[in-house]
Amino acid sequence: MNIPQSLTVEQKDEILFVKINRPEKRNAINDELILGIETVFSNIPEGVKCAIIYGEGKHFSAGLDLSELKERDIVEGLNHSRMWHRALEKVQFGKVPVVAVVHGACVGGGLEIASACHIRVAEQTTFYALPEGQRGIFVGGGASVRLPKLIGMARMTDMMLTGRVITAEEGVLVGLSQYLVSEGSGLEKGIELAKKIASNAGMTNYALMHVLPRIVDSGQSEGLMLESLMATISSSTPEAQGRLRDFLEGRAKKVGE
Ligand code: 1HE
């Protein structure tokens, strides 16, 4: 596997830790890094049930490496954006759910990476922005599709039109992150969540990763049909039947336990 030094990948039991490790450039994402992310998420090792992506240093990621944004012709520009799309599709529609643990700057392409993940944990130091507006460019790594689903179109438009910076506290209120934790405790929270995710039935995780987004993108009538199909398939698996029996016979945890 061709993984650059700026990406550290480590498997511990059922969790894959993927660290963006380029702190001297504030984890700015160059071509090598985005291709490394594509490789890692296309080759999730056997036994891994959840991945965590996080950043070394004071920031999750400063976004696209602007020093590589040289004069590209139109076709090269399209290919570059499509490379990001390909890589982040592997994150969103890969083999396992991905938890992003963010802190410091989570901006531009960094926010695009975080929004391709399934849930986000933010430390208090986090701030979110889309500086593309100020740099005279447009998002190219999937934000225009994924971010409005998290925060709504008006908020994304505001971030790009005015350069608005969203704080960690605002982020959790508007749906950018699902958890807000103190500085330095993001990874611990990410691991706690990853362990819960890893203990789910495989079919449930599959449905949430691959079917729910399609339901959201479809019309009501197709969506409801997809839901019925998924509900029936999942409840017919031996794993689900075992879990239901465990509850009915008093062996399973109650809600909240
Ligand atoms: C970079 C980048 C970068 C830092 N590309 N080199 N993203 C942005 O427009 C964000 C630009 N970055 C910043 O606003 C700040 O760097 C931060 C707020 C993230 C952090 O500030 P700070 O004071 O901690 O660091 P710094 O001193 O600004 O940067 C340290 C070094 O990292 C410095 O290099 P050095 O060689 O002078 O030490 C910076 O040049 C370098 N650096 N950010 C390249 N982004 C798929 S399309 C997505 C489109 C986008 O993502 S556009 C948004 C780009």
mmCIF file of C-alpha atoms and ligand atoms in Angstrom:
data_model
loop_
_atom_site.group_PDB
_atom_site.id
_atom_site.type_symbol
_atom_site.label_atom_id
_atom_site.label_comp_id
_atom_site.label_asym_id
_atom_site.label_seq_id
_atom_site.Cartn_x
_atom_site.Cartn_y
_atom_site.Cartn_z
ATOM 1 C CA MET A 1 0.000 0.000 0.000
ATOM 2 C CA ASN A 2 1.260 3.434 -0.896
ATOM 3 C CA ILE A 3 0.748 5.440 2.290
ATOM 4 C CA PRO A 4 2.682 8.710 2.645
ATOM 5 C CA GLN A 5 4.650 9.571 5.792
ATOM 6 C CA SER A 6 2.164 12.353 6.443
ATOM 7 C CA LEU A 7 -0.497 9.740 7.231
ATOM 8 C CA THR A 8 -0.064 7.412 10.191
ATOM 9 C CA VAL A 9 -2.216 4.298 10.209
ATOM 10 C CA GLU A 10 -2.426 1.928 13.145
ATOM 11 C CA GLN A 11 -4.814 -0.921 13.925
ATOM 12 C CA LYS A 12 -5.644 -1.649 17.552
ATOM 13 C CA ASP A 13 -8.106 -4.495 17.934
ATOM 14 C CA GLU A 14 -11.249 -3.535 16.010
ATOM 15 C CA ILE A 15 -10.340 0.138 15.531
ATOM 16 C CA LEU A 16 -8.242 1.675 12.764
ATOM 17 C CA PHE A 17 -6.532 4.946 13.775
ATOM 18 C CA VAL A 18 -5.809 7.240 10.840
ATOM 19 C CA LYS A 19 -3.804 10.322 11.785
ATOM 20 C CA ILE A 20 -3.121 13.245 9.456
ATOM 21 C CA ASN A 21 0.459 13.897 10.436
ATOM 22 C CA ARG A 22 1.722 17.071 8.832
ATOM 23 C CA PRO A 23 1.571 19.528 11.734
ATOM 24 C CA GLU A 24 4.302 21.820 10.390
ATOM 25 C CA LYS A 25 1.884 22.715 7.558
ATOM 26 C CA ARG A 26 -1.161 22.583 9.839
ATOM 27 C CA ASN A 27 -2.180 19.284 8.221
ATOM 28 C CA ALA A 28 -2.794 20.987 4.874
ATOM 29 C CA ILE A 29 -3.871 18.315 2.418
ATOM 30 C CA ASN A 30 -1.662 17.882 -0.626
ATOM 31 C CA ASP A 31 -2.263 15.371 -3.429
ATOM 32 C CA GLU A 32 -0.136 12.755 -1.694
ATOM 33 C CA LEU A 33 -2.272 12.976 1.451
ATOM 34 C CA ILE A 34 -5.652 12.779 -0.256
ATOM 35 C CA LEU A 35 -4.444 9.827 -2.329
ATOM 36 C CA GLY A 36 -3.173 8.222 0.896
ATOM 37 C CA ILE A 37 -6.635 8.650 2.441
ATOM 38 C CA GLU A 38 -8.155 6.989 -0.623
ATOM 39 C CA THR A 39 -5.729 4.058 -0.318
ATOM 40 C CA VAL A 40 -6.327 3.561 3.402
ATOM 41 C CA PHE A 41 -10.103 3.615 3.154
ATOM 42 C CA SER A 42 -10.074 1.335 0.088
ATOM 43 C CA ASN A 43 -8.063 -1.260 2.000
ATOM 44 C CA ILE A 44 -9.576 -1.518 5.474
ATOM 45 C CA PRO A 45 -7.817 -4.495 7.071
ATOM 46 C CA GLU A 46 -9.641 -7.641 8.105
ATOM 47 C CA GLY A 47 -11.055 -7.414 11.616
ATOM 48 C CA VAL A 48 -11.468 -3.614 11.661
ATOM 49 C CA LYS A 49 -15.004 -2.524 12.543
ATOM 50 C CA CYS A 50 -14.621 1.236 12.924
ATOM 51 C CA ALA A 51 -12.072 3.894 11.947
ATOM 52 C CA ILE A 52 -11.111 7.155 13.619
ATOM 53 C CA ILE A 53 -9.560 10.014 11.667
ATOM 54 C CA TYR A 54 -7.809 12.802 13.558
ATOM 55 C CA GLY A 55 -4.960 15.257 13.234
ATOM 56 C CA GLU A 56 -1.535 15.710 14.811
ATOM 57 C CA GLY A 57 -0.580 19.114 16.268
ATOM 58 C CA LYS A 58 -2.781 22.083 17.075
ATOM 59 C CA HIS A 59 -5.228 21.707 14.170
ATOM 60 C CA PHE A 60 -7.285 18.988 12.510
ATOM 61 C CA SER A 61 -6.575 20.406 9.047
ATOM 62 C CA ALA A 62 -6.014 23.750 7.297
ATOM 63 C CA GLY A 63 -7.656 22.326 4.169
ATOM 64 C CA LEU A 64 -6.256 22.147 0.680
ATOM 65 C CA ASP A 65 -2.504 22.700 0.443
ATOM 66 C CA LEU A 66 -2.649 26.074 -1.259
ATOM 67 C CA SER A 67 0.978 25.828 -2.374
ATOM 68 C CA GLU A 68 -0.110 23.087 -4.784
ATOM 69 C CA LEU A 69 -2.912 25.204 -6.199
ATOM 70 C CA LYS A 70 -0.817 26.226 -9.131
ATOM 71 C CA GLU A 71 -2.115 27.231 -12.508
ATOM 72 C CA ARG A 72 -4.111 24.244 -13.629
ATOM 73 C CA ASP A 73 -5.965 24.032 -16.881
ATOM 74 C CA ILE A 74 -9.669 23.269 -16.703
ATOM 75 C CA VAL A 75 -9.331 19.522 -17.220
ATOM 76 C CA GLU A 76 -6.571 19.270 -14.579
ATOM 77 C CA GLY A 77 -8.778 21.222 -12.195
ATOM 78 C CA LEU A 78 -11.688 18.862 -12.785
ATOM 79 C CA ASN A 79 -9.473 15.829 -12.278
ATOM 80 C CA HIS A 80 -8.152 17.282 -9.025
ATOM 81 C CA SER A 81 -11.622 17.863 -7.630
ATOM 82 C CA ARG A 82 -12.755 14.427 -8.814
ATOM 83 C CA MET A 83 -9.742 12.894 -7.029
ATOM 84 C CA TRP A 84 -10.992 14.413 -3.777
ATOM 85 C CA HIS A 85 -14.494 13.146 -4.513
ATOM 86 C CA ARG A 86 -13.182 9.632 -5.141
ATOM 87 C CA ALA A 87 -11.159 9.601 -1.934
ATOM 88 C CA LEU A 88 -13.976 10.926 0.242
ATOM 89 C CA GLU A 89 -16.497 8.524 -1.304
ATOM 90 C CA LYS A 90 -14.210 5.772 -0.004
ATOM 91 C CA VAL A 91 -14.477 7.322 3.451
ATOM 92 C CA GLN A 92 -18.258 7.751 3.367
ATOM 93 C CA PHE A 93 -19.157 4.558 1.496
ATOM 94 C CA GLY A 94 -16.316 2.293 2.589
ATOM 95 C CA LYS A 95 -16.314 -0.807 4.719
ATOM 96 C CA VAL A 96 -16.618 0.644 8.216
ATOM 97 C CA PRO A 97 -18.119 3.702 9.913
ATOM 98 C CA VAL A 98 -15.660 6.541 10.443
ATOM 99 C CA VAL A 99 -15.530 8.881 13.435
ATOM 100 C CA ALA A 100 -13.764 12.225 12.873
ATOM 101 C CA VAL A 101 -12.140 13.747 15.939
ATOM 102 C CA VAL A 102 -11.502 17.428 15.201
ATOM 103 C CA HIS A 103 -9.740 20.236 17.007
ATOM 104 C CA GLY A 104 -8.321 23.654 16.110
ATOM 105 C CA ALA A 105 -8.817 24.544 12.459
ATOM 106 C CA CYS A 106 -11.287 22.317 10.644
ATOM 107 C CA VAL A 107 -11.480 24.420 7.530
ATOM 108 C CA GLY A 108 -11.915 24.130 3.775
ATOM 109 C CA GLY A 109 -10.878 20.671 2.628
ATOM 110 C CA GLY A 110 -10.407 19.701 6.298
ATOM 111 C CA LEU A 111 -14.104 20.304 6.874
ATOM 112 C CA GLU A 112 -14.838 18.372 3.683
ATOM 113 C CA ILE A 113 -12.956 15.362 5.078
ATOM 114 C CA ALA A 114 -14.746 15.646 8.425
ATOM 115 C CA SER A 115 -18.140 15.890 6.735
ATOM 116 C CA ALA A 116 -17.539 12.690 4.764
ATOM 117 C CA CYS A 117 -17.235 10.856 8.097
ATOM 118 C CA HIS A 118 -20.246 9.363 9.843
ATOM 119 C CA ILE A 119 -20.022 11.278 13.108
ATOM 120 C CA ARG A 120 -17.843 14.079 14.400
ATOM 121 C CA VAL A 121 -16.410 14.691 17.861
ATOM 122 C CA ALA A 122 -15.125 18.243 18.345
ATOM 123 C CA GLU A 123 -12.781 19.515 21.024
ATOM 124 C CA GLN A 124 -13.455 22.965 22.500
ATOM 125 C CA THR A 125 -10.634 24.472 20.426
ATOM 126 C CA THR A 126 -12.324 23.634 17.130
ATOM 127 C CA PHE A 127 -13.298 26.298 14.634
ATOM 128 C CA TYR A 128 -14.921 25.693 11.257
ATOM 129 C CA ALA A 129 -14.715 27.850 8.153
ATOM 130 C CA LEU A 130 -14.849 27.702 4.377
ATOM 131 C CA PRO A 131 -12.107 30.145 3.358
ATOM 132 C CA GLU A 132 -12.659 29.190 -0.276
ATOM 133 C CA GLY A 133 -14.988 32.194 -0.579
ATOM 134 C CA GLN A 134 -12.199 34.537 0.539
ATOM 135 C CA ARG A 135 -9.587 32.805 -1.640
ATOM 136 C CA GLY A 136 -11.748 33.353 -4.714
ATOM 137 C CA ILE A 137 -12.435 29.678 -5.312
ATOM 138 C CA PHE A 138 -15.288 27.229 -4.673
ATOM 139 C CA VAL A 139 -15.357 24.079 -2.583
ATOM 140 C CA GLY A 140 -14.199 21.057 -4.584
ATOM 141 C CA GLY A 141 -14.043 18.163 -2.159
ATOM 142 C CA GLY A 142 -17.747 17.436 -1.789
ATOM 143 C CA ALA A 143 -18.793 20.155 0.681
ATOM 144 C CA SER A 144 -21.585 21.490 -1.500
ATOM 145 C CA VAL A 145 -23.278 18.085 -1.366
ATOM 146 C CA ARG A 146 -22.480 16.989 2.185
ATOM 147 C CA LEU A 147 -22.473 20.183 4.225
ATOM 148 C CA PRO A 148 -26.011 21.398 3.433
ATOM 149 C CA LYS A 149 -27.221 18.014 4.678
ATOM 150 C CA LEU A 150 -25.486 18.652 8.001
ATOM 151 C CA ILE A 151 -26.121 22.353 8.540
ATOM 152 C CA GLY A 152 -28.510 23.549 5.803
ATOM 153 C CA MET A 153 -27.824 25.500 2.640
ATOM 154 C CA ALA A 154 -28.195 28.960 4.189
ATOM 155 C CA ARG A 155 -25.469 28.323 6.783
ATOM 156 C CA MET A 156 -23.056 27.040 4.174
ATOM 157 C CA THR A 157 -23.842 30.001 1.914
ATOM 158 C CA ASP A 158 -23.244 32.371 4.838
ATOM 159 C CA MET A 159 -19.892 30.713 5.656
ATOM 160 C CA MET A 160 -18.705 31.201 2.086
ATOM 161 C CA LEU A 161 -20.223 34.615 1.378
ATOM 162 C CA THR A 162 -19.029 36.243 4.597
ATOM 163 C CA GLY A 163 -16.098 34.105 5.778
ATOM 164 C CA ARG A 164 -17.996 33.363 8.968
ATOM 165 C CA VAL A 165 -16.114 31.233 11.460
ATOM 166 C CA ILE A 166 -18.236 28.779 13.460
ATOM 167 C CA THR A 167 -17.058 28.030 16.974
ATOM 168 C CA ALA A 168 -17.004 24.567 18.545
ATOM 169 C CA GLU A 169 -20.097 25.442 20.643
ATOM 170 C CA GLU A 170 -22.016 26.729 17.620
ATOM 171 C CA GLY A 171 -20.841 23.700 15.656
ATOM 172 C CA VAL A 172 -22.562 21.260 17.956
ATOM 173 C CA LEU A 173 -25.763 23.339 17.900
ATOM 174 C CA VAL A 174 -25.952 23.534 14.108
ATOM 175 C CA GLY A 175 -25.082 19.869 13.549
ATOM 176 C CA LEU A 176 -21.465 20.080 12.443
ATOM 177 C CA SER A 177 -20.414 17.907 15.355
ATOM 178 C CA GLN A 178 -22.451 15.442 17.365
ATOM 179 C CA TYR A 179 -20.223 15.632 20.464
ATOM 180 C CA LEU A 180 -18.355 18.515 22.088
ATOM 181 C CA VAL A 181 -15.547 17.632 24.496
ATOM 182 C CA SER A 182 -12.770 19.417 26.350
ATOM 183 C CA GLU A 183 -9.373 20.123 24.833
ATOM 184 C CA GLY A 184 -7.271 16.966 24.626
ATOM 185 C CA SER A 185 -10.093 14.494 25.252
ATOM 186 C CA GLY A 186 -11.375 14.063 21.690
ATOM 187 C CA LEU A 187 -9.556 10.852 20.951
ATOM 188 C CA GLU A 188 -10.719 9.249 24.190
ATOM 189 C CA LYS A 189 -14.326 10.086 23.266
ATOM 190 C CA GLY A 190 -13.742 8.881 19.704
ATOM 191 C CA ILE A 191 -12.486 5.530 21.004
ATOM 192 C CA GLU A 192 -15.471 5.187 23.354
ATOM 193 C CA LEU A 193 -17.835 5.752 20.399
ATOM 194 C CA ALA A 194 -15.846 3.504 18.064
ATOM 195 C CA LYS A 195 -16.119 0.632 20.558
ATOM 196 C CA LYS A 196 -19.904 1.057 20.669
ATOM 197 C CA ILE A 197 -20.074 1.164 16.870
ATOM 198 C CA ALA A 198 -17.875 -1.950 16.623
ATOM 199 C CA SER A 199 -20.251 -3.857 18.896
ATOM 200 C CA ASN A 200 -23.265 -3.277 16.608
ATOM 201 C CA ALA A 201 -24.618 -5.913 14.249
ATOM 202 C CA GLY A 202 -22.779 -5.622 10.932
ATOM 203 C CA MET A 203 -26.102 -5.247 9.105
ATOM 204 C CA THR A 204 -27.061 -2.204 11.179
ATOM 205 C CA ASN A 205 -23.781 -0.440 10.437
ATOM 206 C CA TYR A 206 -24.095 -1.371 6.764
ATOM 207 C CA ALA A 207 -27.618 0.030 6.572
ATOM 208 C CA LEU A 208 -26.622 3.286 8.267
ATOM 209 C CA MET A 209 -23.607 3.788 6.004
ATOM 210 C CA HIS A 210 -24.968 2.636 2.674
ATOM 211 C CA VAL A 211 -28.748 2.703 2.758
ATOM 212 C CA LEU A 212 -29.724 5.674 4.955
ATOM 213 C CA PRO A 213 -27.885 8.224 2.738
ATOM 214 C CA ARG A 214 -29.661 6.787 -0.326
ATOM 215 C CA ILE A 215 -33.007 7.034 1.434
ATOM 216 C CA VAL A 216 -32.266 10.664 2.292
ATOM 217 C CA ASP A 217 -31.399 11.359 -1.369
ATOM 218 C CA SER A 218 -34.546 9.694 -2.721
ATOM 219 C CA GLY A 219 -38.184 10.690 -2.914
ATOM 220 C CA GLN A 220 -40.595 9.783 -0.092
ATOM 221 C CA SER A 221 -42.180 6.837 -1.855
ATOM 222 C CA GLU A 222 -38.831 5.218 -2.860
ATOM 223 C CA GLY A 223 -37.382 6.063 0.541
ATOM 224 C CA LEU A 224 -40.166 4.359 2.434
ATOM 225 C CA MET A 225 -39.885 1.278 0.223
ATOM 226 C CA LEU A 226 -36.117 1.131 0.784
ATOM 227 C CA GLU A 227 -36.742 1.448 4.520
ATOM 228 C CA SER A 228 -39.202 -1.475 4.481
ATOM 229 C CA LEU A 229 -36.758 -3.627 2.546
ATOM 230 C CA MET A 230 -33.926 -2.771 4.914
ATOM 231 C CA ALA A 231 -36.057 -3.322 8.011
ATOM 232 C CA THR A 232 -37.102 -6.747 6.782
ATOM 233 C CA ILE A 233 -33.650 -7.844 5.677
ATOM 234 C CA SER A 234 -32.017 -6.705 8.909
ATOM 235 C CA SER A 235 -34.568 -8.302 11.212
ATOM 236 C CA SER A 236 -34.248 -11.635 9.386
ATOM 237 C CA THR A 237 -30.530 -12.001 10.104
ATOM 238 C CA PRO A 238 -29.541 -14.617 12.732
ATOM 239 C CA GLU A 239 -27.614 -11.898 14.552
ATOM 240 C CA ALA A 240 -30.730 -9.714 14.918
ATOM 241 C CA GLN A 241 -32.861 -12.669 15.983
ATOM 242 C CA GLY A 242 -30.272 -13.584 18.627
ATOM 243 C CA ARG A 243 -30.171 -10.008 19.911
ATOM 244 C CA LEU A 244 -33.987 -9.816 20.081
ATOM 245 C CA ARG A 245 -34.102 -13.122 21.974
ATOM 246 C CA ASP A 246 -31.436 -11.859 24.378
ATOM 247 C CA PHE A 247 -33.614 -8.869 25.195
ATOM 248 C CA LEU A 248 -36.825 -10.844 25.583
ATOM 249 C CA GLU A 249 -35.077 -13.337 27.860
ATOM 250 C CA GLY A 250 -33.563 -10.593 30.021
ATOM 251 C CA ARG A 251 -29.921 -10.962 28.930
ATOM 252 C CA ALA A 252 -29.543 -7.698 26.982
ATOM 253 C CA LYS A 253 -28.871 -4.206 28.289
ATOM 254 C CA LYS A 254 -31.809 -1.838 28.650
ATOM 255 C CA VAL A 255 -31.801 1.548 26.881
ATOM 256 C CA GLY A 256 -29.213 3.813 28.507
ATOM 257 C CA GLU A 257 -27.376 1.035 30.356
HETATM 258 C C1 1HE B 1 -0.469 26.059 4.680
HETATM 259 C C2 1HE B 1 -1.887 26.022 4.755
HETATM 260 C C3 1HE B 1 -2.584 25.637 3.576
HETATM 261 C C4 1HE B 1 -1.131 26.626 6.682
HETATM 262 N N1 1HE B 1 -1.870 25.343 2.476
HETATM 263 N N2 1HE B 1 0.185 25.741 3.559
HETATM 264 N N3 1HE B 1 -7.203 26.771 3.574
HETATM 265 C C5 1HE B 1 -7.043 28.008 4.078
HETATM 266 O O1 1HE B 1 -7.246 28.991 3.422
HETATM 267 C C6 1HE B 1 -6.517 28.073 5.491
HETATM 268 C C7 1HE B 1 -5.125 28.690 5.503
HETATM 269 N N4 1HE B 1 -4.460 28.557 6.799
HETATM 270 C C8 1HE B 1 -4.715 29.346 7.865
HETATM 271 O O2 1HE B 1 -5.632 30.170 7.855
HETATM 272 C C9 1HE B 1 -3.838 29.172 9.075
HETATM 273 O O3 1HE B 1 -2.660 28.484 8.658
HETATM 274 C C10 1HE B 1 -4.490 28.360 10.228
HETATM 275 C C11 1HE B 1 -5.617 29.214 10.856
HETATM 276 C C12 1HE B 1 -5.075 27.042 9.741
HETATM 277 C C13 1HE B 1 -3.418 28.031 11.287
HETATM 278 O O4 1HE B 1 -2.737 29.223 11.688
HETATM 279 P P1 1HE B 1 -1.334 29.097 12.409
HETATM 280 O O5 1HE B 1 -0.955 30.502 12.869
HETATM 281 O O6 1HE B 1 -1.358 28.021 13.430
HETATM 282 O O7 1HE B 1 -0.273 28.586 11.296
HETATM 283 P P2 1HE B 1 0.399 29.413 10.105
HETATM 284 O O8 1HE B 1 1.583 30.194 10.646
HETATM 285 O O9 1HE B 1 -0.583 30.179 9.313
HETATM 286 O O10 1HE B 1 0.920 28.244 9.158
HETATM 287 C C14 1HE B 1 2.038 27.422 9.492
HETATM 288 C C15 1HE B 1 2.604 26.875 8.193
HETATM 289 O O11 1HE B 1 1.620 26.086 7.529
HETATM 290 C C16 1HE B 1 2.968 27.995 7.205
HETATM 291 O O12 1HE B 1 4.054 27.544 6.411
HETATM 292 P P3 1HE B 1 5.593 28.029 6.700
HETATM 293 O O13 1HE B 1 6.393 27.302 5.675
HETATM 294 O O14 1HE B 1 5.542 29.524 6.539
HETATM 295 O O15 1HE B 1 5.881 27.614 8.133
HETATM 296 C C17 1HE B 1 1.723 28.084 6.332
HETATM 297 O O16 1HE B 1 1.995 28.616 5.041
HETATM 298 C C18 1HE B 1 1.373 26.624 6.220
HETATM 299 N N5 1HE B 1 -0.043 26.436 5.892
HETATM 300 N N6 1HE B 1 -2.264 26.375 6.009
HETATM 301 C C19 1HE B 1 -0.522 25.401 2.486
HETATM 302 N N7 1HE B 1 -3.935 25.544 3.559
HETATM 303 C C20 1HE B 1 -10.703 20.175 -2.307
HETATM 304 S S1 1HE B 1 -10.802 21.815 -2.403
HETATM 305 C C21 1HE B 1 -10.596 22.449 -0.829
HETATM 306 C C22 1HE B 1 -10.303 23.931 -0.916
HETATM 307 C C23 1HE B 1 -9.732 24.453 0.359
HETATM 308 O O17 1HE B 1 -9.494 23.753 1.296
HETATM 309 S S2 1HE B 1 -9.432 26.130 0.379
HETATM 310 C C24 1HE B 1 -9.030 26.498 2.022
HETATM 311 C C25 1HE B 1 -7.544 26.467 2.212
#
